[in-house]
Each structure stands twice: as structure tokens, then as C-alpha cells.
Coordinates of C-alpha atoms and ligand atoms in Angstrom, one line a residue:
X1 CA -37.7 93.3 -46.0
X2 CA -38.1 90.3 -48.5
X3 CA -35.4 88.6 -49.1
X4 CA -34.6 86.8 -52.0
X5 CA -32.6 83.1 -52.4
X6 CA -31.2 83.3 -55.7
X7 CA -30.1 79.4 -56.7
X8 CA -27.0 79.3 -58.4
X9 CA -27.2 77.1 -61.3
X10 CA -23.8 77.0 -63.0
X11 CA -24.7 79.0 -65.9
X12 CA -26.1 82.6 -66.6
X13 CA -24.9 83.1 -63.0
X14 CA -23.0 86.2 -63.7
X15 CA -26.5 87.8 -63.9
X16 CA -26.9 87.0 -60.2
X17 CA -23.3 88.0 -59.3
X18 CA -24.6 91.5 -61.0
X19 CA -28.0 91.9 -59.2
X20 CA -25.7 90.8 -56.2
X21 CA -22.4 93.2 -56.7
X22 CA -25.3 96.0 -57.6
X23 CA -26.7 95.8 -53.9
X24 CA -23.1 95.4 -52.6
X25 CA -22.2 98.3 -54.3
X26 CA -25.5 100.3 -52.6
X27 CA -24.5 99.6 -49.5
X28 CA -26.9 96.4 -49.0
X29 CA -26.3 93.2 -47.4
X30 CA -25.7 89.7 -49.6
X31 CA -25.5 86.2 -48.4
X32 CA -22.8 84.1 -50.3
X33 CA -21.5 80.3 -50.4
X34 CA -17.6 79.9 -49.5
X35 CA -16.0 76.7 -48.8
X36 CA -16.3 76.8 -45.7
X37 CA -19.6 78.3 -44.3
X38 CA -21.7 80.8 -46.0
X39 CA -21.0 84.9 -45.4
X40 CA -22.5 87.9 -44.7
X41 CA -21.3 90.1 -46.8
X42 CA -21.2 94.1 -47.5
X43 CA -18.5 96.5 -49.5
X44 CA -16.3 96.5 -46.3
X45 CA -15.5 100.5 -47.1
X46 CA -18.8 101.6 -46.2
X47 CA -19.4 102.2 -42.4
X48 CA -23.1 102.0 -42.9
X49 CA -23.2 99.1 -44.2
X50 CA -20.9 97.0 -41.9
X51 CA -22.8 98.3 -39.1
X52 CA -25.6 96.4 -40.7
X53 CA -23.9 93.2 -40.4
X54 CA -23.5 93.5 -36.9
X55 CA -26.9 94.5 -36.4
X56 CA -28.3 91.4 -38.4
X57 CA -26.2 89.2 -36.6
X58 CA -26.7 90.6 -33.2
X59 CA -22.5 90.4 -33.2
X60 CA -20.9 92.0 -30.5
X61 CA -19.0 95.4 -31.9
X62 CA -15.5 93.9 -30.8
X63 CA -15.1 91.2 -32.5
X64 CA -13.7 92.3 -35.8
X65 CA -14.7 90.8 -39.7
X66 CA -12.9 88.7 -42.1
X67 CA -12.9 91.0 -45.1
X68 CA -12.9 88.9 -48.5
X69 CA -10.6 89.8 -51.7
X70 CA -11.2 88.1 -55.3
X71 CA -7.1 88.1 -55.8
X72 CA -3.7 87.6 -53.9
X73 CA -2.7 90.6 -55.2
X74 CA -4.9 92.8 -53.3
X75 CA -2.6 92.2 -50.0
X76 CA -0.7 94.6 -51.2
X77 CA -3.6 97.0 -51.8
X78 CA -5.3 96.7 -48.6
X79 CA -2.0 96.1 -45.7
X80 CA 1.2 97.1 -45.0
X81 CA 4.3 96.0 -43.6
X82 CA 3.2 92.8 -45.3
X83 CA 5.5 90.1 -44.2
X84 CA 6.9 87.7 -46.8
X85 CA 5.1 84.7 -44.8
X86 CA 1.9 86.3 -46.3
X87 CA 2.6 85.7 -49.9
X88 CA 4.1 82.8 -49.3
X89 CA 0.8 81.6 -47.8
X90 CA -1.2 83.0 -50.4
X91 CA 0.8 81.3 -52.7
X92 CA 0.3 78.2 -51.3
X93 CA -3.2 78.2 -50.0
X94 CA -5.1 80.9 -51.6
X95 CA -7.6 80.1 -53.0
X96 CA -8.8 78.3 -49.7
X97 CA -9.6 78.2 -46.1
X98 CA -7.3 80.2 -44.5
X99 CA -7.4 83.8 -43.0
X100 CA -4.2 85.6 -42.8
X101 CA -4.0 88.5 -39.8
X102 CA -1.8 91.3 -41.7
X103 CA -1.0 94.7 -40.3
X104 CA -4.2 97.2 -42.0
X105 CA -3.5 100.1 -44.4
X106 CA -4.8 102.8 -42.8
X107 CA -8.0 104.6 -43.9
X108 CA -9.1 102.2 -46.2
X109 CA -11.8 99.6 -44.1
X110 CA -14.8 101.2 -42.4
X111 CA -13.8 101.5 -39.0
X112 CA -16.3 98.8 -37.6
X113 CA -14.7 95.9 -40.0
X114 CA -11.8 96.0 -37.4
X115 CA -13.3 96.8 -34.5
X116 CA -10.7 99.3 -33.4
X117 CA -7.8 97.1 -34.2
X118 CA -4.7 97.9 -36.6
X119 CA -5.1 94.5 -38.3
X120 CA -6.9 92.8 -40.7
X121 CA -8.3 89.1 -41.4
X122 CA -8.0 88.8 -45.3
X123 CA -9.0 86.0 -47.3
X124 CA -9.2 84.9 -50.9
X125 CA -12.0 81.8 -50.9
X126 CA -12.2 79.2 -53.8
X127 CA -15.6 78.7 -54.2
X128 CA -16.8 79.7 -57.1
X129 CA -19.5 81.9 -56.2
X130 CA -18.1 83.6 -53.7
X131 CA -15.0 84.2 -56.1
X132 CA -17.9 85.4 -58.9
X133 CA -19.2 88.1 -56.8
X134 CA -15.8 89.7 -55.8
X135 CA -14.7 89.8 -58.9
X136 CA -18.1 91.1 -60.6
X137 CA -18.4 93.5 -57.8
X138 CA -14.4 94.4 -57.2
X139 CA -14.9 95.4 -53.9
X140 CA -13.5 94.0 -50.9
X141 CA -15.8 92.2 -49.1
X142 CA -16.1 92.2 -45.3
X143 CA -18.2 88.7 -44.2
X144 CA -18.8 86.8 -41.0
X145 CA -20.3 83.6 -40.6
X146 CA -24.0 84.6 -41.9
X147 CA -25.6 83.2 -39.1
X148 CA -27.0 84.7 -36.1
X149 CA -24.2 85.4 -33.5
X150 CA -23.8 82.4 -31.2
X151 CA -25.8 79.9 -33.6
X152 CA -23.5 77.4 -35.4
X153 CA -22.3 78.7 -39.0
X154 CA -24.5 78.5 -41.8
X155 CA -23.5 75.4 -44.3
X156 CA -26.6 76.0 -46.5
X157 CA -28.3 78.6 -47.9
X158 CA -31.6 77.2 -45.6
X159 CA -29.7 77.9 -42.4
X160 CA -28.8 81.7 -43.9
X161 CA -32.4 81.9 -44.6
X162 CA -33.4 80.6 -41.1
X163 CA -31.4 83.2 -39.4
X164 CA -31.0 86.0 -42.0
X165 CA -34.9 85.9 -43.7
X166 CA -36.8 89.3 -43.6
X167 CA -33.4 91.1 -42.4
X168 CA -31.3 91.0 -45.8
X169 CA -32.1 91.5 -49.2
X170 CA -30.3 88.5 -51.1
X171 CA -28.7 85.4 -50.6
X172 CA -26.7 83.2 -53.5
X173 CA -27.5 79.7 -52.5
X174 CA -24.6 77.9 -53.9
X175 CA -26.1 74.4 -52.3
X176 CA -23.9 72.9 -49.0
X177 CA -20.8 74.1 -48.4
X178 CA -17.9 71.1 -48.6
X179 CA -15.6 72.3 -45.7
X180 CA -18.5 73.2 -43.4
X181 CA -16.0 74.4 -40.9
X182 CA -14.8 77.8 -40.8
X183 CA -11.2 79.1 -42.2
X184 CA -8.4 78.8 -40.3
X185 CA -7.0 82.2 -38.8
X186 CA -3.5 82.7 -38.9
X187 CA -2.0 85.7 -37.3
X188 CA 1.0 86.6 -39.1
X189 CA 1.9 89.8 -37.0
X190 CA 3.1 87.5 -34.0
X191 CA 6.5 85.7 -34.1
X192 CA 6.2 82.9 -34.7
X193 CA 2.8 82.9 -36.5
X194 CA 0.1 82.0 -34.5
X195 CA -3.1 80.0 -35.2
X196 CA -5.9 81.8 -33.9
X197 CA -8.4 79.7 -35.3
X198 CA -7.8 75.9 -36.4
X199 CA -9.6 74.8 -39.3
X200 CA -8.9 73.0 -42.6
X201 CA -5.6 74.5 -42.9
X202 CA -3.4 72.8 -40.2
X203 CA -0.1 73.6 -38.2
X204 CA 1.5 70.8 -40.1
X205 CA 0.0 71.8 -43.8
X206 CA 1.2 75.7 -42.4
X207 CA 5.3 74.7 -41.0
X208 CA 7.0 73.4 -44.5
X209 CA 5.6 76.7 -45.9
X210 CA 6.6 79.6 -43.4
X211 CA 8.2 77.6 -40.5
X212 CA 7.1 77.6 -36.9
X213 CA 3.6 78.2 -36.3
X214 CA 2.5 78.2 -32.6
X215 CA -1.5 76.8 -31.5
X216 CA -2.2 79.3 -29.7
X217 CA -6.5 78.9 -30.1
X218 CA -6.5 76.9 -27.0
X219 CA -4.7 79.7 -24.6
X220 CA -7.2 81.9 -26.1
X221 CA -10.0 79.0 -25.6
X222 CA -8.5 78.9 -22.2
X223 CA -9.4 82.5 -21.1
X224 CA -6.5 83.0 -19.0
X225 CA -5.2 86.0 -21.4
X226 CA -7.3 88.5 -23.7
X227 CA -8.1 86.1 -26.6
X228 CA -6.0 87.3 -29.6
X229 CA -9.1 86.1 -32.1
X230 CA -12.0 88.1 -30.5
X231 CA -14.2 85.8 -31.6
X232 CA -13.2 83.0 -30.0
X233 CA -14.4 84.1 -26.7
X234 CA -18.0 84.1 -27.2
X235 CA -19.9 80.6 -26.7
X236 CA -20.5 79.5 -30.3
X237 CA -21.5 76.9 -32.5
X238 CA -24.3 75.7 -30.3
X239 CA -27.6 74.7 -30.7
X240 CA -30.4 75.8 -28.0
X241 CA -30.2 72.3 -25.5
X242 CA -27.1 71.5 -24.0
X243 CA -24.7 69.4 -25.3
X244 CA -22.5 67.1 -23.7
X245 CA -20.1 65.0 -26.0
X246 CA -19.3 61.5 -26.5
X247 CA -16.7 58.6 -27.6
X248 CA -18.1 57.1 -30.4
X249 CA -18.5 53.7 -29.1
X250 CA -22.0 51.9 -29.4
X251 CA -22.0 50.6 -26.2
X252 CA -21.1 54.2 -24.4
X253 CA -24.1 55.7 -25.9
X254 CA -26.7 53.1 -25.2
X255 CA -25.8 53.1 -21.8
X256 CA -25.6 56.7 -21.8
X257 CA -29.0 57.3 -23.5
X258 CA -30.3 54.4 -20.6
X259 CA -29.3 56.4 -18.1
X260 CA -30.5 59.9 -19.3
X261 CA -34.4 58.3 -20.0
X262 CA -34.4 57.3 -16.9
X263 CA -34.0 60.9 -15.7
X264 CA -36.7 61.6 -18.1
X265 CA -34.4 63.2 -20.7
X266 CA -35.2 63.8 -24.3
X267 CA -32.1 63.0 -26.1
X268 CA -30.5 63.8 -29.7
X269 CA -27.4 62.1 -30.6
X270 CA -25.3 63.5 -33.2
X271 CA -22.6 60.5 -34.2
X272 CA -21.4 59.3 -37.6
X273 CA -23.4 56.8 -39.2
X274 CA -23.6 53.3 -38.2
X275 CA -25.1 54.7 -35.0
X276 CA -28.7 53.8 -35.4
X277 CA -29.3 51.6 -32.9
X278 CA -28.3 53.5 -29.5
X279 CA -32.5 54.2 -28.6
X280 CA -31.5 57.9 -28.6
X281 CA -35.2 60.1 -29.6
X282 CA -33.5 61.5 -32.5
X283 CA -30.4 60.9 -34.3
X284 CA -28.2 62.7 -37.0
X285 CA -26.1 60.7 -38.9
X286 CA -22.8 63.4 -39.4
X287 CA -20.1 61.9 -41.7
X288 CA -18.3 58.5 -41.4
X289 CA -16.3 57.5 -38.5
X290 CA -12.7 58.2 -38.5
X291 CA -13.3 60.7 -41.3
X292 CA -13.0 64.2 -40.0
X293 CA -13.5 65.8 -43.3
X294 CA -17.0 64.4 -43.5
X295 CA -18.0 64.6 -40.2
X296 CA -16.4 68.7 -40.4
X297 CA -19.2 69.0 -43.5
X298 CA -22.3 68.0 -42.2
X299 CA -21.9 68.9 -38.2
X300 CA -23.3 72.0 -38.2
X301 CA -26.4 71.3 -40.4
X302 CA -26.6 68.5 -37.8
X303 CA -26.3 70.5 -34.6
X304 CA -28.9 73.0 -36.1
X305 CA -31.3 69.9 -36.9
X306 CA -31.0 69.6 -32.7
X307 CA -32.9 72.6 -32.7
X308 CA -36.0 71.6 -34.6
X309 CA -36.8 68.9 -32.3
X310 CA -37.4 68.5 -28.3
X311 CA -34.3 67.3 -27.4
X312 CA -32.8 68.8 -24.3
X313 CA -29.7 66.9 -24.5
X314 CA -27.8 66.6 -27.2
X315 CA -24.8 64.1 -27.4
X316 CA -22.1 64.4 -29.9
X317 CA -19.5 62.1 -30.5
X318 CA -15.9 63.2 -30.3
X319 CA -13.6 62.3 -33.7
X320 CA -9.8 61.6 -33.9
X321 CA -8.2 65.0 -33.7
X322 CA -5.4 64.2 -37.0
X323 CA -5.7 66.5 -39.9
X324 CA -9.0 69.0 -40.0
X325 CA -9.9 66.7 -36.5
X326 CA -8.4 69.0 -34.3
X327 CA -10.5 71.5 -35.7
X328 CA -13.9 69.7 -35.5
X329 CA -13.0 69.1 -31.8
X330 CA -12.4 72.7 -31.4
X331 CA -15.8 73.6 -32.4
X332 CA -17.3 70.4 -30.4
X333 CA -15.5 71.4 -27.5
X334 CA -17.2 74.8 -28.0
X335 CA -20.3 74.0 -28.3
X336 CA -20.0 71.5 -25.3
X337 CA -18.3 73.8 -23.2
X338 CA -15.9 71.1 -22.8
X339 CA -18.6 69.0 -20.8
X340 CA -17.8 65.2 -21.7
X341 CA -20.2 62.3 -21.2
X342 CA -18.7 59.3 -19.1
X343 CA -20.9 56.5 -18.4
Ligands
TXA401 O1 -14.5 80.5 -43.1 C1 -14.6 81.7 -42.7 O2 -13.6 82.3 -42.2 C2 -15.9 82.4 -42.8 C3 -16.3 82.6 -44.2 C4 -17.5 83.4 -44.4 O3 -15.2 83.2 -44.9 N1 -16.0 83.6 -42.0 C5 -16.0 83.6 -40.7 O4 -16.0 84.9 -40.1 O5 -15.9 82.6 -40.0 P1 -16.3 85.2 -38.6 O6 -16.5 86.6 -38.5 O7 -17.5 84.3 -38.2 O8 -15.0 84.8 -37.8 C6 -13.9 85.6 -37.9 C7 -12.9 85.2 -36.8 C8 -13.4 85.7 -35.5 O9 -13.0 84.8 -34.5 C9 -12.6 87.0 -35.3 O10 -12.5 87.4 -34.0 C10 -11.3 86.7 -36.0 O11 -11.7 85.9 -37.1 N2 -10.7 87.9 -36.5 C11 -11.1 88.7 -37.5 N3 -10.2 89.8 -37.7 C12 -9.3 89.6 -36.8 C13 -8.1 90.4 -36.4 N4 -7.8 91.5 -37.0 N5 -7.3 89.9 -35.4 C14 -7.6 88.8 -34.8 N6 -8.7 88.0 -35.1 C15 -9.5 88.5 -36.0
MG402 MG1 -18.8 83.2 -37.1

């Protein structure tokens, strides 16, 4: 199949949101920008074509789909026994980053969007784009991460291509994500709340809004009980060599990158900038230090970049785990299997 990247330029777009909703609407796959990572999308009403999102992805068939809606409104359309936290949520944070776990109206997703569950992940996203082609299309729109399953989200429409080229038809390339992290996951049918997911929206952003909120990613992370967000017990967000992270501290890594070529290991260090000078064989600048927010946007373009060279060690520094932190070090700690390097 050829697929076509489709560069969003600001204006005459709504011609691509068309061509886009018009292959939605057939039942075909589309690529889209969020703020957070780019999704996979298809009308999440038709069976067909959200078993084609699995297939693309190679997901496994229990870990259920985020399903996207171009208004707040539609909560009301698409669940029931919607709790008030759930407005009050929307009203605060939609637009934006945050998935909200609400009890499904029966009959109305294709079975496969939640995998045999009774809920549902909804979730408005402000990116334009993404916003364009819901409301052009009016359809819900069910959409994982559109990268392959167990590679780290797509932040650009390159990665998409990387993974998704030859298997889907189209892809909106909206340029880099800003988040670059994926939405927080809230589920709003346990009490108290429970984050499922951590991401840009915190615990502390979440509490003055709807109360208490419990963390419960790392129980799930943990996998002492059935994990409550499927998808958080699949190895994710890593690239191909193993990774092994790292305080960012130049002296650490130089003596850490000594000791490793002296085992005769190829090394890629992925550390904020400033860290030049460690003799690692490659290294990816990701962000500033002690600024999650831009380490969180570039990380995964920078853990894929691992994966075009020869590296078969990657070390990642760790960031302070304030604010969208604790989420970065969720996803490091995921893709390092919690394997830390101590000199
Ligand atoms: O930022 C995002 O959320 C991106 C963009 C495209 O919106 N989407 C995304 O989707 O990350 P995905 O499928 O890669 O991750 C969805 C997560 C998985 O961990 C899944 O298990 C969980 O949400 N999830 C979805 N529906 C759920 C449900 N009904 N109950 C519990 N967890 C659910
Ligand atoms: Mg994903």
C-alpha cells in the first residue's frame, strides 16, 4: 500500500482533514499529530477497521484503545454513569493530555476498541490537527500510539512513517509533537481516581480539581496485581539495545563509558545537553537538565535515534521526578527495565 505524508501547512488544511475524514469514514487507517505522540487512528465504530490497528501495530488484542472525541460534550454521547469528576476534568483539562477511564455506553464502540472491557479511555486533544480531523470527520476516533507495539511512541511524522510506511494509507505530519510523552490515564470508575498512566497531567495538577487521586501506575508497573491499564504491562518505549540508565553527572558517565569500552562495548548515551564530552560512540542531546518538559519532548525521537546506530548499550540519564518528571522516569524506567548504572 502507498502511503502518503500529507504536510500540514497551516492553511488550506481542511482539504487534508477531508481526504483524511473521507478514508476514516471508509473504514481506512490515518496517522495524526496530537500533543502528545502521534495516533493511529480509525472511526472507532467500525470492527473492521480497529482490527486493522491492531494488526498494523502488531498490538496485543487485550490491551484496549484510547478513542478520541472533537468535543467535551460527547461524554455524554458515548458513556454512562458519567461521574461529575469527569466534567469537572474536562472542564479543566480538555483540550489536553489527559485520558479519562468512564464506564462505556453499550453498543456503540466496535468491540475490539475495548478489548472486552465495560470502559472506555476518552480524550479530547488540543492539537490542532488532530482537533481538525475530528471535527471534519465527526466521528469518534479510536487511536493508539502509531508506532509499532513495543517501539517508543511516534513524536514525528518520520517515526510514524518508519513504523507505519506501506501498511496505512495516510499520515498528517503536523511536524514534532511538544509533549512527546503520552496522556496521562485517569481512571475515574475507581474511588478515589486512579492514575493509570502518569503523564503531563499530574496528581498535584488532578487533587484541587476532583480531590484525592491515588498513583496507582507503579502497583501496576509492579506486577504484583492484574495491571488496571493493560498496556502498561508490556515492555515499552525501548529501542532494540539495552538500556541501562544514569545520573546525570559528567563524571558518572565517563567512568561509566571507561568501563564499558573496556568490555568492548559500543555505547550511546542519551543525556541533556552539555554532555558532549563523556567519549560515549554516539550521543543524543535530549532537552536541558533539570527541565523535564524538554527532556519529555525530545526522548523518544532520541531513544529511536539509538536504533540507527551500533550501539548495544544505551545509557540514559535519569531527570528530577517534579512536575511531568515523574512521568519521564516512568517511561525511562520502562524502557530500562529498571536496570540502573552505578559506577
Ligand atoms: O497521548 C496518548 O494517550 C496517545 C495519543 C495518540 O492520544 N495515545 C496512546 O494510546 O498513548 P495507547 O493505546 O498507546 O495507550 C493507551 C493506554 C494503554 O496503556 C491502555 O491499556 C490504556 O490506555 N487504556 C485504554 N483504555 C483503557 C480502559 N478502558 N481501562 C484501562 N486502561 C485503558
Ligand atoms: Mg502506545
Amino acid at each position: 500500500m502507498e502511503t502518503v505524508i500529507s504536510q500540514l501547512k497551516g492553511e488550506s488544511d481542511e482539504t487534508r482533514f477531508s481526504d483524511a475524514a473521507e478514508i476514516l469514514k471508509k473504514g481506512g487507517l490515518v496517522a495524526f499529530p496530537t500533543e502528545t505522540v502521534y495516533g493511529l487512528g480509525a472511526d472507532a465504530t467500525n470492527e473492521e477497521a480497529v482490527a486493522a490497528i491492531y494488526r498494523a501495530k502488531g498490538r496485543p488484542s487485550d490491551n484496549p484503545l484510547i478513542v478520541h472525541i472533537g468535543t467535551a460534550d460527547e461524554i455524554g454521547r458515548y458513556a454512562v454513569k458519567v461521574p461529575d469528576s469527569a466534567w469537572k476534568c474536562a472542564e479543566a483539562f480538555w483540550p489536553g493530555p489527559l485520558t479519562l477511564i468512564v464506564r462505556a455506553k453499550p453498543g456503540v464502540f466496535a468491540p475490539s476498541v475495548t478489548a472486552g472491557l465495560d470502559t472506555v479511555g476518552l480524550r479530547m486533544p488540543s492539537h490542532p490537527a488532530a482537533l481538525g480531523l475530528l471535527k471534519t470527520s465527526g466521528l469518534p476516533v479510536a487511536a493508539p500510539s502509531a508506532n509499532t507495539s513495543g517501539k517508543p511512541s511516534p513524536t514525528r511524522a518520520e517515526h510514524v512513517a518508519a513504523d507505519m510506511g506501506g501498511k496505512i494509507p495516510y499520515i498528517l505530519d503536523g511536524g514534532p509533537t511538544g509533549i512527546g510523552i503520552e496522556s496521562t490515564v485517569l481512571d475515574l470508575t475507581s474511588e478515589p481516581p486512579a492514575i493509570l498512566r502518569p503523564g503531563a497531567v499530574t496528581a498535584d495538577m488532578l487533587r484541587p480539581v476532583i480531590g484525592e487521586v491515588s498513583q496507582s501506575a507503579e502497583a501496576a508497573d509492579a506486577g504484583e496485581e492484574a495491571p488496571r491499564a493493560p498496556g502498561m504491562k508490556y515492555t515499552h518505549y525501548s529501542p532494540d539495545a539495552p538500556v541501562w540508565l544514569i545520573e546525570p553527572d559528567r563524571n558518572q558517565i565517563r567512568n561509566a563509558v571507561r568501563r564499558l569500552k573496556e568490555e568492548g562495548r559500543r555505547i550511546a548515551l542519551v543525556a541533556p545537553e552539555g554532555f558532549g564530552e563523556t567519549g560515549a560512540d554516539w550521543y543524543f542531546p535530549t532537552g536541558r537538565q533539570n527541565d523535564p518538559a524538554s527532556v519529555s519532548g525530545e526522548l523518544y525521537a532520541s531513544l529511536r535515534a539509538c536504533d540507527g546506530t551500533d550501539a548495544d548499550i544505551v545509557l540514559a540519564a535519569t531527570v528530577d521526578d517534579a512536575g511531568i518528571g515523574g512521568a519521564v522516569m516512568n517511561r525511562l524506567n520502562k524502557a530500562a527495565a529498571g536496570r540502573m548504572f552505578r559506577v
